[in-house]
Short mmCIF file of C-alpha atoms and ligand atoms in Angstrom, two decimals:
data_model
loop_
_atom_site.label_atom_id
_atom_site.label_comp_id
_atom_site.label_asym_id
_atom_site.label_seq_id
_atom_site.Cartn_x
_atom_site.Cartn_y
_atom_site.Cartn_z
CA MET A 114 9.80 19.89 16.44
CA TYR A 115 6.91 17.38 15.49
CA GLN A 116 6.76 13.79 15.28
CA VAL A 117 4.35 11.29 13.48
CA LEU A 118 4.01 7.71 15.23
CA LEU A 119 2.59 4.66 13.42
CA TYR A 120 1.88 1.77 15.75
CA TYR A 121 -0.31 -1.15 16.07
CA CYS A 122 -0.52 -4.44 18.67
CA TYR A 123 -3.07 -7.20 18.19
CA THR A 124 -3.70 -7.95 21.61
CA PRO A 125 -7.26 -8.69 23.69
CA LEU A 126 -9.32 -5.68 24.76
CA ASP A 127 -12.15 -6.90 26.72
CA ASP A 128 -14.18 -3.73 26.59
CA PRO A 129 -13.13 -1.68 23.37
CA GLU A 130 -15.84 1.32 24.24
CA GLN A 131 -14.54 1.87 27.62
CA PHE A 132 -10.75 1.57 26.48
CA ARG A 133 -11.90 4.06 23.36
CA ASP A 134 -13.13 6.78 25.88
CA GLU A 135 -10.01 6.51 28.18
CA HIS A 136 -7.66 6.47 25.00
CA HIS A 137 -9.35 9.32 23.44
CA ARG A 138 -9.12 11.24 26.82
CA LEU A 139 -5.39 10.56 27.14
CA CYS A 140 -4.96 12.11 23.51
CA VAL A 141 -6.92 15.07 24.16
CA ALA A 142 -4.91 15.76 27.44
CA LEU A 143 -1.64 15.41 25.23
CA ASP A 144 -3.04 17.68 22.82
CA LEU A 145 -2.42 14.92 19.65
CA ARG A 146 -3.94 14.87 16.30
CA GLY A 147 -4.49 11.56 14.23
CA ARG A 148 -6.76 8.50 13.74
CA ILE A 149 -7.03 5.88 16.17
CA ILE A 150 -9.00 2.52 15.53
CA VAL A 151 -9.70 0.32 18.86
CA ALA A 152 -10.94 -3.24 18.51
CA GLY A 153 -11.40 -6.25 20.51
CA GLU A 154 -8.34 -7.49 18.56
CA GLY A 155 -6.25 -4.68 19.47
CA LEU A 156 -4.98 -1.26 18.64
CA ASN A 157 -3.87 0.78 15.43
CA GLY A 158 -2.92 4.05 15.02
CA THR A 159 -1.22 7.10 13.47
CA VAL A 160 -0.76 10.30 15.62
CA SER A 161 1.28 13.55 15.36
CA GLY A 162 2.33 15.99 17.90
CA THR A 163 5.46 17.67 19.24
CA ALA A 164 8.47 15.28 20.29
CA ALA A 165 7.39 15.87 24.22
CA GLN A 166 3.56 15.24 23.52
CA CYS A 167 4.55 11.93 21.61
CA ALA A 168 7.17 11.01 24.18
CA ALA A 169 4.46 10.95 27.02
CA TYR A 170 2.08 9.10 24.73
CA MET A 171 4.38 6.38 24.15
CA ALA A 172 5.26 6.01 27.75
CA ALA A 173 1.52 5.99 28.70
CA VAL A 174 0.94 3.07 26.13
CA LYS A 175 3.65 1.30 26.96
CA ALA A 176 2.91 1.29 30.58
CA ASP A 177 0.20 -0.67 29.89
CA PRO A 178 1.13 -4.65 29.85
CA ARG A 179 -1.28 -5.42 27.32
CA PHE A 180 0.92 -3.46 24.85
CA ALA A 181 4.40 -5.27 25.69
CA ALA A 182 4.72 -6.19 22.14
CA LEU A 183 3.73 -2.94 20.53
CA GLU A 184 6.62 -0.89 18.59
CA PHE A 185 6.50 2.90 17.42
CA LYS A 186 7.80 3.86 14.35
CA VAL A 187 8.52 7.35 15.08
CA ASP A 188 9.03 9.88 12.02
CA ALA A 189 10.22 13.50 12.44
CA ALA A 190 7.80 16.30 10.92
CA GLU A 191 7.84 19.75 10.45
CA GLN A 192 4.19 20.11 11.30
CA HIS A 193 1.10 18.38 12.86
CA ALA A 194 0.17 15.42 9.97
CA PHE A 195 -3.60 15.50 10.64
CA GLN A 196 -6.24 18.28 10.98
CA LYS A 197 -8.33 16.46 13.80
CA LEU A 198 -8.22 13.55 16.13
CA HIS A 199 -10.55 10.56 15.74
CA VAL A 200 -10.56 7.51 18.30
CA ARG A 201 -12.91 5.06 16.88
CA VAL A 202 -14.11 1.48 17.92
CA LYS A 203 -14.50 -0.98 14.57
CA PRO A 204 -15.02 -4.70 14.36
CA GLU A 205 -11.08 -5.21 13.32
CA ILE A 206 -8.14 -2.74 13.31
CA VAL A 207 -7.46 -3.12 9.83
CA HIS A 208 -10.55 -3.96 7.67
CA SER A 209 -10.15 -7.35 6.35
CA SER A 210 -12.09 -10.41 5.67
CA LEU A 211 -9.83 -12.31 8.02
CA ALA A 212 -11.34 -11.53 11.32
CA HIS A 213 -11.03 -15.05 12.65
CA LEU A 214 -7.31 -14.94 12.68
CA ARG A 215 -4.98 -14.43 15.95
CA PRO A 216 -1.82 -12.94 14.65
CA GLN A 217 -0.51 -12.96 18.39
CA GLU A 218 -0.97 -16.86 18.31
CA ARG A 219 0.15 -17.76 14.82
CA THR A 220 1.60 -15.33 12.03
CA GLY A 221 4.47 -14.96 9.55
CA GLN A 222 7.96 -15.08 11.07
CA HIS A 223 8.89 -11.49 11.75
CA LEU A 224 11.97 -10.23 9.95
CA SER A 225 13.79 -7.14 11.06
CA PRO A 226 14.70 -4.60 8.19
CA GLN A 227 18.41 -5.81 8.14
CA GLU A 228 16.97 -9.36 7.99
CA PHE A 229 14.61 -8.75 5.36
CA LYS A 230 17.05 -6.65 3.10
CA ALA A 231 19.71 -9.86 3.39
CA LEU A 232 16.98 -12.13 2.33
CA LYS A 233 14.86 -10.07 -0.48
CA ASP A 234 16.97 -10.79 -3.43
CA ARG A 235 17.82 -14.31 -2.88
CA ASP A 236 16.56 -16.98 -5.82
CA ASP A 237 14.24 -19.05 -3.17
CA VAL A 238 12.38 -15.64 -2.17
CA VAL A 239 9.55 -14.05 -3.41
CA VAL A 240 8.61 -10.55 -1.95
CA VAL A 241 5.11 -9.83 -1.98
CA ASP A 242 3.40 -6.39 -1.66
CA VAL A 243 -0.07 -6.80 0.40
CA ARG A 244 -0.97 -3.09 -0.18
CA SER A 245 -3.45 -1.57 -2.57
CA ASP A 246 -2.97 -0.51 -6.06
CA TYR A 247 -2.74 3.07 -5.33
CA GLU A 248 -0.12 2.53 -3.03
CA TYR A 249 2.22 0.04 -4.88
CA ASN A 250 1.75 2.27 -7.88
CA LEU A 251 3.42 5.33 -5.99
CA GLY A 252 6.41 3.16 -4.71
CA ARG A 253 7.43 -0.33 -3.95
CA PHE A 254 10.26 -2.86 -3.56
CA ARG A 255 12.00 -3.24 -6.86
CA ASN A 256 11.38 -6.98 -7.39
CA ALA A 257 8.05 -7.00 -5.49
CA VAL A 258 5.03 -9.03 -6.71
CA THR A 259 1.89 -6.87 -6.44
CA LEU A 260 -1.68 -8.44 -5.96
CA ASP A 261 -3.86 -6.04 -8.15
CA LEU A 262 -5.65 -5.15 -4.80
CA GLU A 263 -8.12 -2.33 -4.55
CA ASN A 264 -8.82 -2.89 -1.04
CA PHE A 265 -7.25 -5.47 1.59
CA ARG A 266 -10.41 -7.33 2.11
CA ASP A 267 -9.95 -8.68 -1.32
CA PHE A 268 -6.32 -10.30 -0.06
CA PRO A 269 -7.80 -13.90 0.14
CA ALA A 270 -9.24 -13.63 -3.43
CA ARG A 271 -5.79 -12.97 -4.76
CA VAL A 272 -3.88 -15.61 -2.91
CA GLU A 273 -4.38 -17.85 -5.85
CA GLN A 274 -1.59 -15.97 -7.71
CA LEU A 275 0.82 -16.77 -4.84
CA LYS A 276 0.24 -20.75 -5.34
CA GLN A 277 2.97 -20.92 -7.71
CA PHE A 278 5.61 -19.66 -5.46
CA LYS A 279 4.38 -22.24 -2.83
CA ASP A 280 7.94 -24.12 -2.91
CA LYS A 281 9.38 -20.44 -1.86
CA LYS A 282 10.28 -18.41 1.07
CA ILE A 283 7.26 -15.95 0.93
CA LEU A 284 8.07 -12.32 2.41
CA THR A 285 5.30 -10.03 2.65
CA TYR A 286 5.33 -6.17 3.35
CA CYS A 287 3.08 -3.53 3.80
CA THR A 288 3.37 0.38 5.15
CA GLY A 289 3.71 -0.32 8.99
CA GLY A 290 3.58 -4.06 9.27
CA VAL A 291 -0.30 -4.39 10.35
CA LYS A 292 -1.68 -5.84 7.11
CA CYS A 293 1.08 -8.28 6.98
CA GLU A 294 0.24 -9.73 10.33
CA LYS A 295 -2.88 -10.72 9.08
CA ALA A 296 -1.83 -11.64 5.33
CA SER A 297 0.68 -13.90 6.73
CA ALA A 298 -1.03 -15.56 8.96
CA TYR A 299 -3.46 -16.12 6.24
CA LEU A 300 -1.08 -17.73 4.14
CA LEU A 301 0.15 -20.26 6.75
CA GLU A 302 -3.42 -21.19 7.12
CA GLN A 303 -3.65 -21.75 3.56
CA GLY A 304 -0.75 -24.32 3.52
CA PHE A 305 2.11 -21.97 2.59
CA GLU A 306 4.94 -23.31 4.97
CA ASN A 307 7.80 -20.57 4.47
CA VAL A 308 6.19 -17.23 5.29
CA TYR A 309 8.05 -14.20 6.65
CA GLN A 310 6.80 -10.39 7.23
CA LEU A 311 8.70 -7.18 7.37
CA HIS A 312 8.22 -6.09 10.86
CA GLY A 313 7.70 -2.44 11.03
CA GLY A 314 6.94 -2.60 7.46
CA ILE A 315 8.16 0.15 4.71
CA ILE A 316 8.51 3.04 7.40
CA LYS A 317 10.84 1.02 9.78
CA TYR A 318 12.71 -0.48 6.93
CA GLY A 319 13.08 3.49 5.54
CA LEU A 320 14.37 4.12 9.01
CA GLU A 321 16.78 1.28 10.03
CA ALA A 322 17.85 0.23 6.46
CA GLY A 323 18.06 3.32 4.46
CA GLY A 324 15.02 2.22 2.44
CA GLU A 325 17.50 0.60 -0.01
CA ASP A 326 15.97 -0.87 -3.18
CA PHE A 327 12.57 0.62 -2.40
CA ASP A 328 11.50 2.70 -5.41
CA GLY A 329 9.50 5.94 -5.38
CA GLN A 330 7.57 6.95 -2.34
CA CYS A 331 5.67 5.52 0.36
CA TYR A 332 2.10 6.26 0.49
CA VAL A 333 0.95 7.37 4.08
CA PHE A 334 -2.39 7.93 5.38
CA ASP A 335 -1.92 11.39 6.63
CA ASN A 336 -1.80 15.17 5.34
CA ARG A 337 1.67 14.30 4.03
CA VAL A 338 0.10 11.61 1.58
CA ALA A 339 3.63 10.21 0.54
CA VAL A 340 7.11 10.06 2.21
CA ASP A 341 10.46 9.31 1.08
CA VAL A 342 12.13 6.28 2.19
CA ASN A 343 15.33 5.40 0.06
CA ARG A 344 18.43 7.32 1.01
CA VAL A 345 20.59 4.47 -0.87
CA ASN A 346 19.57 4.35 -4.44
CA PRO A 347 15.83 6.29 -4.93
CA ARG A 348 13.83 6.15 -8.40
CA VAL A 349 10.95 7.53 -9.49
CA ILE A 350 8.19 5.16 -10.83
CA SER A 351 5.19 6.91 -10.59
CA ARG A 352 3.96 8.68 -13.91
CA CYS A 353 1.87 11.40 -14.66
CA CYS A 354 -1.60 10.42 -15.21
CA ALA A 355 -1.83 12.58 -18.36
CA CYS A 356 1.47 12.55 -20.23
CA ARG A 357 3.02 9.27 -18.57
CA GLU A 358 6.22 11.11 -17.91
CA PRO A 359 7.98 10.03 -14.64
CA SER A 360 6.49 12.41 -11.57
CA ALA A 361 6.30 11.91 -7.86
CA ARG A 362 4.17 15.07 -7.80
CA LEU A 363 0.85 13.66 -5.96
CA ILE A 364 -2.43 15.00 -6.36
CA ASN A 365 -6.28 14.46 -5.52
CA CYS A 366 -8.19 15.03 -8.52
CA ALA A 367 -10.14 18.39 -8.65
CA ASN A 368 -13.40 16.66 -9.18
CA PRO A 369 -14.26 16.11 -5.79
CA HIS A 370 -16.75 13.08 -6.84
CA CYS A 371 -13.36 11.53 -8.20
CA ASN A 372 -10.94 12.77 -5.79
CA ALA A 373 -8.24 10.00 -7.35
CA HIS A 374 -5.01 9.97 -5.96
CA VAL A 375 -2.61 10.32 -8.97
CA ALA A 376 0.63 11.39 -10.10
CA GLN A 377 0.56 14.49 -12.08
CA CYS A 378 3.33 16.69 -13.54
CA GLU A 379 3.27 20.39 -13.00
CA THR A 380 2.82 21.13 -16.69
CA CYS A 381 -0.45 18.69 -17.02
CA GLY A 382 -1.65 20.02 -13.48
CA GLN A 383 -1.88 23.64 -15.15
CA ALA A 384 -3.27 22.31 -18.36
CA LEU A 385 -6.21 20.06 -16.67
CA GLN A 386 -6.49 22.52 -13.72
CA GLY A 387 -5.92 19.68 -11.37
CA ALA A 388 -7.94 17.26 -12.88
CA CYS A 389 -7.27 13.71 -13.72
CA SER A 390 -9.08 13.82 -16.83
CA ASP A 391 -10.77 15.95 -19.41
CA ALA A 392 -14.18 14.43 -18.15
CA CYS A 393 -12.89 15.57 -14.58
CA LEU A 394 -12.03 18.85 -15.65
CA ALA A 395 -15.73 19.57 -17.13
CA HIS A 396 -17.55 18.09 -14.14
CA PRO A 397 -19.79 21.24 -12.99
CA GLU A 398 -18.36 20.80 -9.30
CA LYS A 399 -14.51 20.79 -10.05
CA ARG A 400 -12.75 22.58 -7.34
CA PRO A 401 -10.57 25.58 -7.98
CA TYR A 402 -7.06 24.82 -8.69
CA ASP A 403 -4.35 26.57 -6.66
CA GLY A 404 -1.21 24.84 -7.94
CA THR A 405 -0.99 22.23 -5.36
CA GLY A 406 -3.50 19.69 -5.95
CA ALA A 407 -4.43 19.33 -2.21
CA TYR A 408 -7.64 20.04 -0.85
CA PRO A 409 -7.46 19.92 3.22
CA LYS A 410 -10.81 19.75 4.64
CA ALA A 411 -11.80 23.04 6.42
CA SER A 412 -11.08 22.56 10.27
CA ASN A 413 -13.35 25.53 11.56
CA HIS A 414 -15.33 24.60 14.86
CA TYR A 415 -13.32 21.77 15.43
CA HIS A 416 -12.62 20.70 18.95
CA PRO A 417 -10.79 17.61 19.60
CA ALA A 418 -12.84 16.51 22.73
CA GLN A 419 -16.07 16.55 20.99
CA GLY A 420 -15.45 12.77 20.45
CA LEU A 421 -15.42 12.10 24.13
CA ALA A 422 -18.72 10.49 25.41
CA SER A 423 -18.39 12.27 28.70
CA PHE A 424 -17.49 15.68 27.38
CA ARG A 425 -19.43 18.61 28.30
CA LEU A 426 -18.62 22.13 27.60
ZN1 ZN B 91 2.41 15.34 -17.36
ZN1 ZN B 92 -10.80 12.55 -11.68
#
């Protein structure tokens, strides 16, 4: 049995490069795959492995006192959710224009999934999705306000749209919670007073609160593309990019230069051969359509230790 782990922690790391090398070595030794970002402000990752490998990884991370506040979201999976392992140093653990904020010092009040569920439908509450458009188009909380974001770094530019709710309680949510740490800290900085965040994000809400009132699927950044979170009252909200009928079948456009993540029904998939539009269907480099709409990158010659600074064959 495999697991997919999702986690983050805002905590100062004095030497991100050195931490990266050690952490990469740990992941290679445990045969994990996934994507991990290391920055001076903390750690953000999603990895897959067997249950035993994941358990060993979680124990190793939690043994480091710097990650006392880190929480793992653990999903069961049938196989690895990644082809490769990447451990990279970046300026921030989530690309934002909010590098100056320190969520571990000041951020929106954390709500457990049960607390979020109890509050979210009240008249004095506004639920705000801080994720990007392709994510909330696939699935979102039933009454959520969305911000027309192509990328999280545009969040500050959209906050104007929330000023009308300044007297209400603002409840933010995202996939695993990491964006909300900064988004809610920014709202506080902008003078919003009642700011809360769904701790652990949609994923934890699905695991611990049954996902009630989350419509559609949750976009995830691994091979699974999207996961079901609502076991209570699920609905499909995404629509086929061609015929606009409800469809939860997510594909990548067969035109590699477009590669858009869109929903497309089986019928339109056949008609358009996996392209999102007639223009993409006509593109000279359009990839052949095998009925799935998935184009995993070839993993030939891949060796997980190649990213290690000290690695020699
Ligand atoms: Zn269709
Ligand atoms: Zn396209």
